mmCIF file of C-alpha atoms in Angstrom:
data_model
loop_
_atom_site.group_PDB
_atom_site.id
_atom_site.type_symbol
_atom_site.label_atom_id
_atom_site.label_comp_id
_atom_site.label_asym_id
_atom_site.label_seq_id
_atom_site.Cartn_x
_atom_site.Cartn_y
_atom_site.Cartn_z
ATOM 1 C CA MET A 36 25.156 4.421 -29.150
ATOM 2 C CA ILE A 37 24.085 7.663 -27.468
ATOM 3 C CA ILE A 38 20.339 7.976 -26.861
ATOM 4 C CA LEU A 39 18.802 11.212 -25.676
ATOM 5 C CA TRP A 40 16.005 10.510 -23.224
ATOM 6 C CA ASN A 41 13.299 12.758 -21.836
ATOM 7 C CA LEU A 42 12.746 10.628 -18.744
ATOM 8 C CA SER A 43 15.412 10.329 -16.092
ATOM 9 C CA LYS A 44 15.615 9.286 -12.475
ATOM 10 C CA GLU A 45 17.157 12.661 -11.666
ATOM 11 C CA ALA A 46 14.157 14.544 -13.103
ATOM 12 C CA LYS A 47 11.763 12.327 -11.149
ATOM 13 C CA GLU A 48 13.698 12.827 -7.916
ATOM 14 C CA ARG A 49 13.805 16.588 -8.434
ATOM 15 C CA PHE A 50 10.033 16.645 -8.938
ATOM 16 C CA ALA A 51 9.490 14.503 -5.827
ATOM 17 C CA LYS A 52 11.600 16.875 -3.723
ATOM 18 C CA ASN A 53 9.813 19.916 -5.124
ATOM 19 C CA THR A 54 6.534 18.594 -3.756
ATOM 20 C CA LEU A 55 7.882 17.540 -0.358
ATOM 21 C CA LEU A 56 6.634 20.656 1.367
ATOM 22 C CA LEU A 57 2.985 21.567 0.941
ATOM 23 C CA ILE A 58 1.901 25.003 2.134
ATOM 24 C CA HIS A 59 -1.463 26.707 1.976
ATOM 25 C CA GLU A 60 -2.052 29.112 -0.855
ATOM 26 C CA SER A 61 -4.310 31.632 0.895
ATOM 27 C CA ASP A 62 -4.977 33.267 4.253
ATOM 28 C CA GLU A 63 -8.434 31.649 4.241
ATOM 29 C CA GLU A 64 -6.908 28.160 4.052
ATOM 30 C CA TRP A 65 -4.592 28.987 6.949
ATOM 31 C CA GLU A 66 -7.545 30.229 9.011
ATOM 32 C CA ILE A 67 -9.468 26.999 8.373
ATOM 33 C CA THR A 68 -6.440 24.870 9.274
ATOM 34 C CA ALA A 69 -5.828 26.839 12.480
ATOM 35 C CA ARG A 70 -9.489 26.562 13.492
ATOM 36 C CA GLU A 71 -9.587 22.801 12.859
ATOM 37 C CA ALA A 72 -6.348 22.303 14.818
ATOM 38 C CA GLN A 73 -7.777 24.255 17.746
ATOM 39 C CA GLU A 74 -11.000 22.219 17.695
ATOM 40 C CA GLU A 75 -9.010 18.991 17.738
ATOM 41 C CA GLY A 76 -6.611 20.208 20.427
ATOM 42 C CA GLU A 77 -3.629 19.910 18.087
ATOM 43 C CA ASP A 78 -0.428 21.960 18.388
ATOM 44 C CA LEU A 79 -0.398 23.171 14.767
ATOM 45 C CA PHE A 80 2.900 25.045 14.946
ATOM 46 C CA SER A 81 4.758 22.088 16.424
ATOM 47 C CA ARG A 82 3.412 19.835 13.684
ATOM 48 C CA LEU A 83 4.430 22.300 10.964
ATOM 49 C CA LYS A 84 7.885 22.580 12.512
ATOM 50 C CA GLU A 85 8.298 18.797 12.462
ATOM 51 C CA GLU A 86 7.085 18.585 8.849
ATOM 52 C CA LEU A 87 9.607 21.196 7.757
ATOM 53 C CA GLU A 88 12.423 19.492 9.642
ATOM 54 C CA ASP A 89 11.587 16.167 7.931
ATOM 55 C CA VAL A 90 12.072 17.626 4.439
ATOM 56 C CA LYS A 91 14.743 20.217 5.160
ATOM 57 C CA ASP A 92 17.682 18.124 3.940
ATOM 58 C CA GLY A 93 15.898 17.358 0.678
ATOM 59 C CA LEU A 94 15.083 20.996 0.001
ATOM 60 C CA ILE A 95 18.233 22.770 1.093
ATOM 61 C CA ASN A 96 20.205 22.068 -2.104
ATOM 62 C CA LEU A 97 17.205 22.397 -4.385
ATOM 63 C CA ILE A 98 15.213 25.523 -3.671
ATOM 64 C CA PRO A 99 16.386 28.935 -4.941
ATOM 65 C CA SER A 100 18.680 30.774 -2.529
ATOM 66 C CA ARG A 101 16.095 33.493 -1.880
ATOM 67 C CA PHE A 102 14.011 30.962 0.094
ATOM 68 C CA LEU A 103 16.879 29.602 2.211
ATOM 69 C CA PRO A 104 16.530 32.131 5.067
ATOM 70 C CA TYR A 105 12.912 31.058 5.575
ATOM 71 C CA LEU A 106 13.913 27.402 5.442
ATOM 72 C CA GLU A 107 16.633 27.972 8.038
ATOM 73 C CA ASN A 108 14.484 29.988 10.449
ATOM 74 C CA GLY A 109 11.585 27.533 10.149
ATOM 75 C CA THR A 110 8.956 29.902 8.751
ATOM 76 C CA LEU A 111 8.737 28.585 5.172
ATOM 77 C CA ASN A 112 5.617 26.550 5.986
ATOM 78 C CA GLN A 113 4.242 28.779 8.737
ATOM 79 C CA PRO A 114 1.308 31.226 8.395
ATOM 80 C CA SER A 115 3.712 34.003 9.441
ATOM 81 C CA LEU A 116 5.598 33.683 6.133
ATOM 82 C CA PRO A 117 5.259 37.037 4.283
ATOM 83 C CA LYS A 118 2.533 36.813 1.654
ATOM 84 C CA ASP A 119 4.800 37.905 -1.197
ATOM 85 C CA VAL A 120 7.336 35.186 -0.261
ATOM 86 C CA ARG A 121 4.585 32.588 -0.065
ATOM 87 C CA GLU A 122 3.252 33.493 -3.499
ATOM 88 C CA ASP A 123 6.782 33.496 -4.926
ATOM 89 C CA TYR A 124 7.496 30.066 -3.444
ATOM 90 C CA LEU A 125 4.211 28.628 -4.716
ATOM 91 C CA GLN A 126 4.911 30.013 -8.171
ATOM 92 C CA TRP A 127 8.331 28.355 -8.138
ATOM 93 C CA VAL A 128 6.739 25.006 -7.162
ATOM 94 C CA ARG A 129 4.197 25.350 -9.988
ATOM 95 C CA SER A 130 6.914 26.099 -12.528
ATOM 96 C CA GLU A 131 8.861 23.020 -11.385
ATOM 97 C CA GLU A 132 5.712 20.881 -11.661
ATOM 98 C CA LYS A 133 5.045 22.251 -15.142
ATOM 99 C CA GLU A 134 8.601 21.437 -16.193
ATOM 100 C CA PHE A 135 8.176 17.819 -15.099
ATOM 101 C CA GLU A 136 4.805 17.623 -16.861
ATOM 102 C CA GLN A 137 6.547 18.755 -20.039
ATOM 103 C CA ILE A 138 9.106 15.972 -19.586
ATOM 104 C CA LEU A 139 6.309 13.409 -19.264
ATOM 105 C CA ASP A 140 4.530 14.862 -22.298
ATOM 106 C CA ALA A 141 7.723 14.654 -24.354
ATOM 107 C CA ALA A 142 8.267 11.027 -23.268
ATOM 108 C CA TYR A 143 4.684 10.221 -24.233
ATOM 109 C CA GLU A 144 5.088 11.846 -27.650
ATOM 110 C CA GLN A 145 8.358 9.981 -28.242
ATOM 111 C CA THR A 146 6.666 6.686 -27.374
ATOM 112 C CA LYS A 147 3.708 7.575 -29.563
ATOM 113 C CA GLN A 148 6.007 8.188 -32.539
ATOM 114 C CA THR A 149 7.761 4.844 -31.967
ATOM 115 C CA ILE A 150 4.652 2.672 -31.618
ATOM 116 C CA PRO A 151 3.832 2.403 -35.378
ATOM 117 C CA PHE A 152 7.159 0.605 -35.982
ATOM 118 C CA LEU A 153 6.216 -2.206 -33.570
ATOM 119 C CA PRO A 154 4.048 -5.328 -33.985
ATOM 120 C CA THR A 155 0.305 -4.897 -33.479
ATOM 121 C CA ALA A 156 0.261 -6.602 -30.076
ATOM 122 C CA VAL A 157 2.955 -4.240 -28.749
ATOM 123 C CA GLN A 158 1.048 -1.262 -30.137
ATOM 124 C CA GLU A 159 -2.041 -2.414 -28.247
ATOM 125 C CA VAL A 160 -0.042 -2.722 -25.017
ATOM 126 C CA PHE A 161 1.334 0.818 -25.297
ATOM 127 C CA ALA A 162 -2.077 2.205 -26.220
ATOM 128 C CA GLU A 163 -2.709 1.943 -22.475
ATOM 129 C CA SER A 164 -0.614 2.973 -19.491
ATOM 130 C CA LEU A 165 1.837 0.656 -17.735
ATOM 131 C CA HIS A 166 1.846 2.922 -14.671
ATOM 132 C CA ASP A 167 1.494 1.010 -11.381
ATOM 133 C CA SER A 168 1.993 -2.368 -13.067
ATOM 134 C CA THR A 169 4.449 -4.744 -11.395
ATOM 135 C CA ILE A 170 7.067 -7.224 -12.549
ATOM 136 C CA GLU A 171 5.717 -10.698 -11.857
ATOM 137 C CA ARG A 172 8.345 -12.856 -13.528
ATOM 138 C CA MET A 173 11.623 -12.624 -15.463
ATOM 139 C CA ASP A 174 13.284 -15.280 -17.629
ATOM 140 C CA ARG A 175 16.564 -14.784 -19.470
ATOM 141 C CA GLU A 176 17.990 -16.893 -22.300
ATOM 142 C CA GLU A 177 21.023 -15.912 -24.363
ATOM 143 C CA ASP A 178 20.237 -12.469 -25.818
ATOM 144 C CA MET A 179 16.543 -12.505 -24.870
ATOM 145 C CA LEU A 180 14.562 -11.324 -21.866
ATOM 146 C CA HIS A 181 11.028 -12.442 -21.028
ATOM 147 C CA LEU A 182 9.336 -9.928 -18.774
ATOM 148 C CA TYR A 183 5.891 -10.686 -17.338
ATOM 149 C CA ILE A 184 3.980 -7.629 -16.148
ATOM 150 C CA ASN A 185 0.989 -7.842 -13.814
ATOM 151 C CA THR A 186 -1.304 -4.873 -14.421
ATOM 152 C CA GLU A 187 -3.953 -5.668 -11.832
ATOM 153 C CA SER A 188 -3.050 -2.588 -9.776
ATOM 154 C CA GLY A 189 -2.573 -0.411 -12.848
ATOM 155 C CA PHE A 190 -4.598 1.161 -15.603
ATOM 156 C CA SER A 191 -4.479 -1.359 -18.427
ATOM 157 C CA SER A 192 -7.453 -3.470 -19.498
ATOM 158 C CA LYS A 193 -4.967 -6.311 -19.948
ATOM 159 C CA SER A 194 -4.324 -8.414 -16.852
ATOM 160 C CA LEU A 195 -0.927 -9.878 -17.717
ATOM 161 C CA ILE A 196 1.559 -8.678 -20.337
ATOM 162 C CA HIS A 197 4.412 -10.831 -21.590
ATOM 163 C CA PHE A 198 7.170 -8.737 -23.176
ATOM 164 C CA ILE A 199 9.927 -10.460 -25.138
ATOM 165 C CA PHE A 200 13.037 -8.368 -25.740
ATOM 166 C CA LYS A 201 14.901 -10.075 -28.608
ATOM 167 C CA GLY A 202 18.476 -9.470 -29.656
ATOM 168 C CA ILE A 203 19.441 -7.419 -26.610
ATOM 169 C CA LEU A 204 22.170 -4.929 -27.481
ATOM 170 C CA SER A 205 22.647 -3.268 -24.086
ATOM 171 C CA GLU A 206 21.082 -3.107 -20.659
ATOM 172 C CA GLU A 207 21.754 -0.607 -17.885
ATOM 173 C CA SER A 208 20.276 -0.204 -14.429
ATOM 174 C CA ASP A 209 21.446 1.482 -11.257
ATOM 175 C CA GLU A 210 19.635 -1.305 -9.336
ATOM 176 C CA PRO A 211 19.063 -4.789 -10.783
ATOM 177 C CA ILE A 212 15.421 -5.058 -11.820
ATOM 178 C CA GLN A 213 13.486 -7.549 -9.744
ATOM 179 C CA VAL A 214 10.118 -9.209 -9.253
ATOM 180 C CA GLY A 215 7.686 -6.937 -7.446
ATOM 181 C CA GLN A 216 9.025 -3.617 -8.746
ATOM 182 C CA TRP A 217 6.427 -1.038 -9.783
ATOM 183 C CA PHE A 218 6.355 0.738 -13.138
ATOM 184 C CA ILE A 219 6.114 4.488 -12.567
ATOM 185 C CA TYR A 220 7.088 6.074 -15.909
ATOM 186 C CA ASP A 221 8.312 4.643 -19.205
ATOM 187 C CA GLU A 222 9.563 5.829 -22.585
ATOM 188 C CA LEU A 223 10.077 4.012 -25.868
ATOM 189 C CA LYS A 224 12.395 5.055 -28.724
ATOM 190 C CA LYS A 225 13.163 3.897 -32.250
ATOM 191 C CA THR A 226 16.872 3.454 -32.877
ATOM 192 C CA ILE A 227 18.978 2.626 -35.933
ATOM 193 C CA ASP A 228 19.402 -0.965 -34.739
ATOM 194 C CA GLY A 229 15.928 -1.492 -33.326
ATOM 195 C CA PHE A 230 14.359 -0.045 -30.193
ATOM 196 C CA ALA A 231 15.210 1.330 -26.768
ATOM 197 C CA PHE A 232 13.024 1.204 -23.684
ATOM 198 C CA ARG A 233 13.454 3.079 -20.417
ATOM 199 C CA VAL A 234 11.491 2.520 -17.203
ATOM 200 C CA LEU A 235 11.580 4.333 -13.875
ATOM 201 C CA PHE A 236 10.714 1.834 -11.139
ATOM 202 C CA GLU A 237 9.774 2.018 -7.479
ATOM 203 C CA CYS A 238 10.410 -0.463 -4.635
ATOM 204 C CA PRO A 239 13.314 -0.279 -5.042
ATOM 205 C CA GLU A 240 13.647 2.962 -6.948
ATOM 206 C CA SER A 241 15.713 2.509 -10.096
ATOM 207 C CA GLN A 242 16.204 3.549 -13.711
ATOM 208 C CA TRP A 243 16.368 0.691 -16.233
ATOM 209 C CA THR A 244 17.281 1.097 -19.898
ATOM 210 C CA ILE A 245 17.387 -1.698 -22.472
ATOM 211 C CA THR A 246 18.118 -1.629 -26.215
ATOM 212 C CA MET A 247 17.193 -4.512 -28.510
ATOM 213 C CA LYS A 248 16.624 -5.460 -32.096
ATOM 214 C CA GLU A 249 13.021 -6.574 -31.621
ATOM 215 C CA LEU A 250 10.239 -6.130 -29.105
ATOM 216 C CA VAL A 251 7.231 -8.413 -29.167
ATOM 217 C CA ALA A 252 4.405 -8.902 -26.708
ATOM 218 C CA ARG A 253 1.546 -11.129 -25.796
ATOM 219 C CA TYR A 254 -1.154 -10.375 -23.287
ATOM 220 C CA PHE A 255 -3.898 -12.123 -21.359
ATOM 221 C CA TYR A 256 -7.049 -11.206 -19.479
ATOM 222 C CA HIS A 257 -8.744 -12.498 -16.386
ATOM 223 C CA PRO A 258 -12.206 -13.894 -17.199
ATOM 224 C CA LYS A 259 -15.024 -11.454 -16.455
ATOM 225 C CA GLU A 260 -16.221 -13.500 -13.468
ATOM 226 C CA TYR A 261 -12.840 -12.945 -11.819
ATOM 227 C CA THR A 262 -13.260 -9.169 -11.992
ATOM 228 C CA ARG A 263 -16.797 -9.305 -10.661
ATOM 229 C CA LEU A 264 -15.877 -11.542 -7.723
ATOM 230 C CA LYS A 265 -12.811 -9.423 -6.921
ATOM 231 C CA ASP A 266 -14.827 -6.184 -6.957
ATOM 232 C CA GLU A 267 -17.440 -7.749 -4.689
ATOM 233 C CA GLU A 268 -14.696 -9.153 -2.398
ATOM 234 C CA LYS A 269 -15.982 -12.688 -2.932
ATOM 235 C CA LEU A 270 -12.962 -14.113 -4.734
ATOM 236 C CA GLU A 271 -11.451 -15.873 -1.730
ATOM 237 C CA ASP A 272 -14.812 -17.374 -0.759
ATOM 238 C CA THR A 273 -15.408 -18.941 -4.183
ATOM 239 C CA SER A 274 -14.331 -22.521 -4.822
ATOM 240 C CA LEU A 275 -12.284 -23.377 -7.893
ATOM 241 C CA THR A 276 -14.997 -25.840 -8.982
ATOM 242 C CA ASP A 277 -17.749 -23.214 -8.807
ATOM 243 C CA TYR A 278 -15.559 -20.683 -10.573
ATOM 244 C CA MET A 279 -14.752 -22.996 -13.484
ATOM 245 C CA LYS A 280 -18.488 -23.523 -14.077
ATOM 246 C CA THR A 281 -18.857 -19.808 -14.882
ATOM 247 C CA LEU A 282 -16.197 -19.795 -17.623
ATOM 248 C CA ASN A 283 -17.118 -19.679 -21.301
ATOM 249 C CA SER A 284 -16.303 -23.100 -22.758
ATOM 250 C CA GLU A 285 -15.722 -21.545 -26.200
ATOM 251 C CA HIS A 286 -12.762 -19.482 -25.003
ATOM 252 C CA ARG A 287 -9.138 -20.569 -24.724
ATOM 253 C CA TYR A 288 -7.504 -20.489 -21.313
ATOM 254 C CA TRP A 289 -4.006 -20.564 -19.841
ATOM 255 C CA PHE A 290 -2.696 -21.407 -16.387
ATOM 256 C CA ILE A 291 0.001 -18.854 -15.605
ATOM 257 C CA THR A 292 1.867 -18.788 -12.297
ATOM 258 C CA PRO A 293 4.976 -16.829 -11.274
ATOM 259 C CA GLN A 294 7.037 -19.752 -12.621
ATOM 260 C CA VAL A 295 5.118 -21.451 -15.464
ATOM 261 C CA GLN A 296 2.784 -20.773 -18.366
ATOM 262 C CA CYS A 297 0.682 -23.646 -19.745
ATOM 263 C CA ALA A 298 -2.255 -23.791 -22.127
ATOM 264 C CA ILE A 299 -5.318 -25.399 -20.551
ATOM 265 C CA GLN A 300 -6.741 -28.344 -22.445
ATOM 266 C CA SER A 301 -9.915 -28.780 -20.412
ATOM 267 C CA LEU A 302 -11.823 -27.171 -17.555
ATOM 268 C CA GLU A 303 -14.772 -29.546 -17.541
ATOM 269 C CA GLU A 304 -14.131 -31.254 -14.192
ATOM 270 C CA ASN A 305 -10.535 -30.511 -13.293
ATOM 271 C CA ILE A 306 -7.845 -28.323 -14.812
ATOM 272 C CA VAL A 307 -6.123 -30.379 -17.502
ATOM 273 C CA LEU A 308 -2.951 -28.825 -18.905
ATOM 274 C CA GLU A 309 -1.698 -29.468 -22.429
ATOM 275 C CA ASN A 310 1.931 -29.887 -21.387
ATOM 276 C CA GLY A 311 1.833 -30.469 -17.654
ATOM 277 C CA THR A 312 -0.196 -31.596 -14.659
ATOM 278 C CA ILE A 313 -1.790 -30.073 -11.586
ATOM 279 C CA GLU A 314 -2.289 -31.965 -8.354
ATOM 280 C CA PHE A 315 -4.231 -30.572 -5.415
ATOM 281 C CA GLY A 316 -3.393 -31.630 -1.886
ATOM 282 C CA LYS A 317 -4.975 -30.518 1.342
ATOM 283 C CA ASP A 318 -2.737 -27.479 1.733
ATOM 284 C CA GLU A 319 -0.898 -27.107 -1.547
ATOM 285 C CA MET A 320 -1.086 -27.259 -5.302
ATOM 286 C CA VAL A 321 1.732 -28.866 -7.286
ATOM 287 C CA VAL A 322 2.244 -27.964 -10.946
ATOM 288 C CA THR A 323 4.559 -30.192 -12.950
ATOM 289 C CA VAL A 324 5.934 -29.008 -16.304
ATOM 290 C CA ALA A 325 8.799 -30.612 -18.263
ATOM 291 C CA GLY A 326 9.756 -32.687 -15.252
ATOM 292 C CA GLU A 327 10.001 -29.638 -12.976
ATOM 293 C CA LYS A 328 7.671 -29.381 -9.998
ATOM 294 C CA TYR A 329 6.419 -26.121 -8.526
ATOM 295 C CA SER A 330 4.552 -26.068 -5.236
ATOM 296 C CA TYR A 331 2.082 -23.363 -4.177
ATOM 297 C CA ARG A 332 0.546 -23.182 -0.710
ATOM 298 C CA LEU A 333 -3.219 -22.715 -1.076
ATOM 299 C CA SER A 334 -3.215 -20.355 1.886
ATOM 300 C CA GLU A 335 -1.020 -17.981 -0.163
ATOM 301 C CA TYR A 336 -2.016 -18.697 -3.766
ATOM 302 C CA ASN A 337 -5.588 -18.922 -5.024
ATOM 303 C CA PRO A 338 -5.563 -21.048 -8.212
ATOM 304 C CA ILE A 339 -8.422 -18.931 -9.568
ATOM 305 C CA ARG A 340 -5.925 -16.092 -9.972
ATOM 306 C CA PHE A 341 -3.782 -18.218 -12.315
ATOM 307 C CA ILE A 342 -6.483 -18.755 -14.960
ATOM 308 C CA TYR A 343 -6.276 -16.377 -17.934
ATOM 309 C CA THR A 344 -7.885 -16.065 -21.354
ATOM 310 C CA ASP A 345 -7.081 -14.136 -24.532
ATOM 311 C CA VAL A 346 -10.615 -12.749 -24.782
ATOM 312 C CA LEU A 347 -11.497 -9.380 -23.243
ATOM 313 C CA GLU A 348 -14.853 -9.553 -21.499
ATOM 314 C CA ASP A 349 -16.668 -6.669 -19.842
ATOM 315 C CA PRO A 350 -18.152 -7.903 -16.540
ATOM 316 C CA TYR A 351 -20.387 -4.842 -16.432
ATOM 317 C CA GLU A 352 -21.567 -4.830 -20.027
ATOM 318 C CA HIS A 353 -25.171 -5.146 -18.849
ATOM 319 C CA LEU A 354 -24.881 -1.746 -17.166
ATOM 320 C CA ASN A 355 -24.506 -0.134 -20.584
ATOM 321 C CA VAL A 356 -27.870 -1.398 -21.802
ATOM 322 C CA PRO A 357 -29.820 1.855 -22.388
ATOM 323 C CA VAL A 358 -32.881 2.636 -20.300
ATOM 324 C CA PRO A 359 -35.925 3.645 -22.438
ATOM 325 C CA LYS A 360 -36.276 7.424 -22.559
ATOM 326 C CA GLU A 361 -39.640 7.437 -20.801
ATOM 327 C CA ASP A 362 -38.192 5.463 -17.848
ATOM 328 C CA ILE A 363 -34.883 7.296 -17.331
ATOM 329 C CA GLU A 364 -35.977 9.866 -14.765
ATOM 330 C CA LEU A 365 -37.653 7.291 -12.533
ATOM 331 C CA ALA A 366 -34.725 4.865 -12.958
ATOM 332 C CA ALA A 367 -32.198 7.538 -11.901
ATOM 333 C CA PHE A 368 -33.846 7.609 -8.451
ATOM 334 C CA SER A 369 -34.487 3.877 -8.253
ATOM 335 C CA ALA A 370 -33.516 1.789 -5.226
ATOM 336 C CA ASP A 371 -32.266 -0.790 -7.751
ATOM 337 C CA LEU A 372 -28.593 0.197 -7.991
ATOM 338 C CA GLU A 373 -27.996 -1.490 -11.353
ATOM 339 C CA LEU A 374 -31.039 0.220 -12.902
ATOM 340 C CA GLN A 375 -29.821 3.519 -11.451
ATOM 341 C CA VAL A 376 -26.359 3.065 -12.996
ATOM 342 C CA ARG A 377 -27.893 2.180 -16.373
ATOM 343 C CA ALA A 378 -29.962 5.378 -16.246
ATOM 344 C CA TRP A 379 -26.937 7.570 -15.548
ATOM 345 C CA ASN A 380 -24.921 5.792 -18.246
ATOM 346 C CA THR A 381 -27.747 6.388 -20.716
ATOM 347 C CA MET A 382 -27.772 10.099 -19.892
ATOM 348 C CA TYR A 383 -23.981 10.296 -20.018
ATOM 349 C CA HIS A 384 -23.842 8.941 -23.581
ATOM 350 C CA ASN A 385 -26.796 10.973 -24.911
ATOM 351 C CA PRO A 386 -26.479 14.464 -23.389
ATOM 352 C CA GLU A 387 -28.104 16.508 -26.160
ATOM 353 C CA GLU A 388 -31.017 14.174 -26.783
ATOM 354 C CA LEU A 389 -31.748 13.853 -23.047
ATOM 355 C CA SER A 390 -30.880 17.390 -21.925
ATOM 356 C CA ASP A 391 -34.355 18.121 -20.485
ATOM 357 C CA ILE A 392 -34.323 14.949 -18.396
ATOM 358 C CA ILE A 393 -30.711 15.521 -17.284
ATOM 359 C CA ASN A 394 -31.467 19.017 -16.032
ATOM 360 C CA ARG A 395 -34.564 17.856 -14.148
ATOM 361 C CA VAL A 396 -32.684 15.006 -12.499
ATOM 362 C CA LEU A 397 -29.729 17.184 -11.476
ATOM 363 C CA LEU A 398 -32.069 19.771 -9.969
ATOM 364 C CA LYS A 399 -34.147 17.207 -8.067
ATOM 365 C CA ILE A 400 -31.404 14.977 -6.694
ATOM 366 C CA LYS A 401 -30.293 15.575 -3.119
ATOM 367 C CA MET A 402 -26.528 15.734 -2.666
ATOM 368 C CA THR A 403 -25.063 13.479 0.028
ATOM 369 C CA ASP A 404 -21.584 12.425 1.122
ATOM 370 C CA GLU A 405 -22.123 9.166 -0.761
ATOM 371 C CA ASN A 406 -23.112 10.648 -4.146
ATOM 372 C CA GLU A 407 -21.149 13.915 -4.082
ATOM 373 C CA MET A 408 -18.212 12.622 -6.145
ATOM 374 C CA MET A 409 -20.517 11.019 -8.709
ATOM 375 C CA LEU A 410 -22.582 14.197 -9.104
ATOM 376 C CA CYS A 411 -19.394 16.237 -9.429
ATOM 377 C CA LEU A 412 -18.183 14.095 -12.334
ATOM 378 C CA TYR A 413 -21.533 14.051 -14.116
ATOM 379 C CA ALA A 414 -22.119 17.789 -13.631
ATOM 380 C CA GLN A 415 -18.692 18.562 -15.082
ATOM 381 C CA HIS A 416 -19.325 16.244 -18.044
ATOM 382 C CA PHE A 417 -22.727 17.741 -18.863
ATOM 383 C CA TYR A 418 -21.386 21.275 -18.355
ATOM 384 C CA GLN A 419 -18.635 20.593 -20.897
ATOM 385 C CA GLU A 420 -21.299 19.285 -23.262
ATOM 386 C CA GLY A 421 -23.027 22.679 -22.938
ATOM 387 C CA ILE A 422 -26.483 21.352 -22.055
ATOM 388 C CA LEU A 423 -26.934 22.568 -18.465
ATOM 389 C CA GLU A 424 -29.591 25.172 -17.615
ATOM 390 C CA GLN A 425 -28.633 28.175 -15.506
ATOM 391 C CA ALA A 426 -30.372 26.877 -12.380
ATOM 392 C CA VAL A 427 -28.366 23.651 -12.558
ATOM 393 C CA ILE A 428 -25.131 25.557 -13.154
ATOM 394 C CA GLU A 429 -25.816 27.606 -10.019
ATOM 395 C CA LYS A 430 -26.496 24.469 -7.951
ATOM 396 C CA TYR A 431 -23.223 22.844 -9.013
ATOM 397 C CA ARG A 432 -21.145 25.990 -9.457
ATOM 398 C CA PHE A 433 -18.559 24.950 -6.854
ATOM 399 C CA PHE A 434 -17.758 21.760 -8.804
ATOM 400 C CA LEU A 435 -17.754 23.514 -12.137
ATOM 401 C CA GLU A 436 -15.408 26.264 -10.967
ATOM 402 C CA ALA A 437 -13.094 23.629 -9.459
ATOM 403 C CA ASP A 438 -12.956 21.926 -12.860
#
């Protein structure tokens, strides 16, 4: 069966090589770089020479021949490069970037067209990105593959995804897929016999393609207290006993490690598994399932991380509680950070109704290194909503032009 894919390892590698060499786009940028290098006592030209030498082998068989003389004589990333050559080179880089963006767009559209043919749970998984997720566990049995994906470093609201590839028809990979590999790009296709799935991985870099008759999925979430403690960097300082007290007793929970998955029967005093046991020693935790024992050193594995639920909870739901209109302006400048966030969220979701207040706040607020990024995002949002007054537009013009 021949399948035409948009994504390929070759396209990804070509894009990566195209962006190996970064050069400034204007004389002004070169002047700033030269001035900063002089202030710091840095030999700018030696650094640029080393940077070019590091990427030379990757570029030599890729860039158009008209740029080769400048690559060979070492001036391709130097300020002495003729302006017309620089602009030509930058235009070539942009066209290569656009071509790769079109490949990603086509892969996304192909996946989008395939999703309606899949079970609801799989549709919900692919409604969000798998980018930067990692393989946590793999189990094979006959013509099936169980693939557990940890999304904690990615962009999905789901914490752990369990894919089941049923009735595998073919599987190809230039490097055997392995635990710890990162999802970079993926594409899904409908075939005559079922479905095909392609992933480009990192660490190690590889291209994996699998075709199967069925694809099903199940997913789990970390409880909201987990997210809050992790964000506040308090997770490792919290005891399992204290953590369990924060969990909603009406929810169902699972204990999922890199080797086992068990439903939790009770969390009242200790973790009681439905089809296994957990024993805690001084330095380790031993999980026994179906007569098999799995040991986890507590210095390496925090049991809190193994507790999952099937209920999505927003740990910051309280920050979306609207601030009364008459209190918004004062709240936006409050020393109470949570009240401040609620005020900005209220303005964000009601731009037209609160346009007068928004403009006053944006004019009054003093920009600092700490709030610059936040103000940039809000100014761009309100500008796109068309509610900013001219004085506010002038104050934030740099951000708005950058957008």
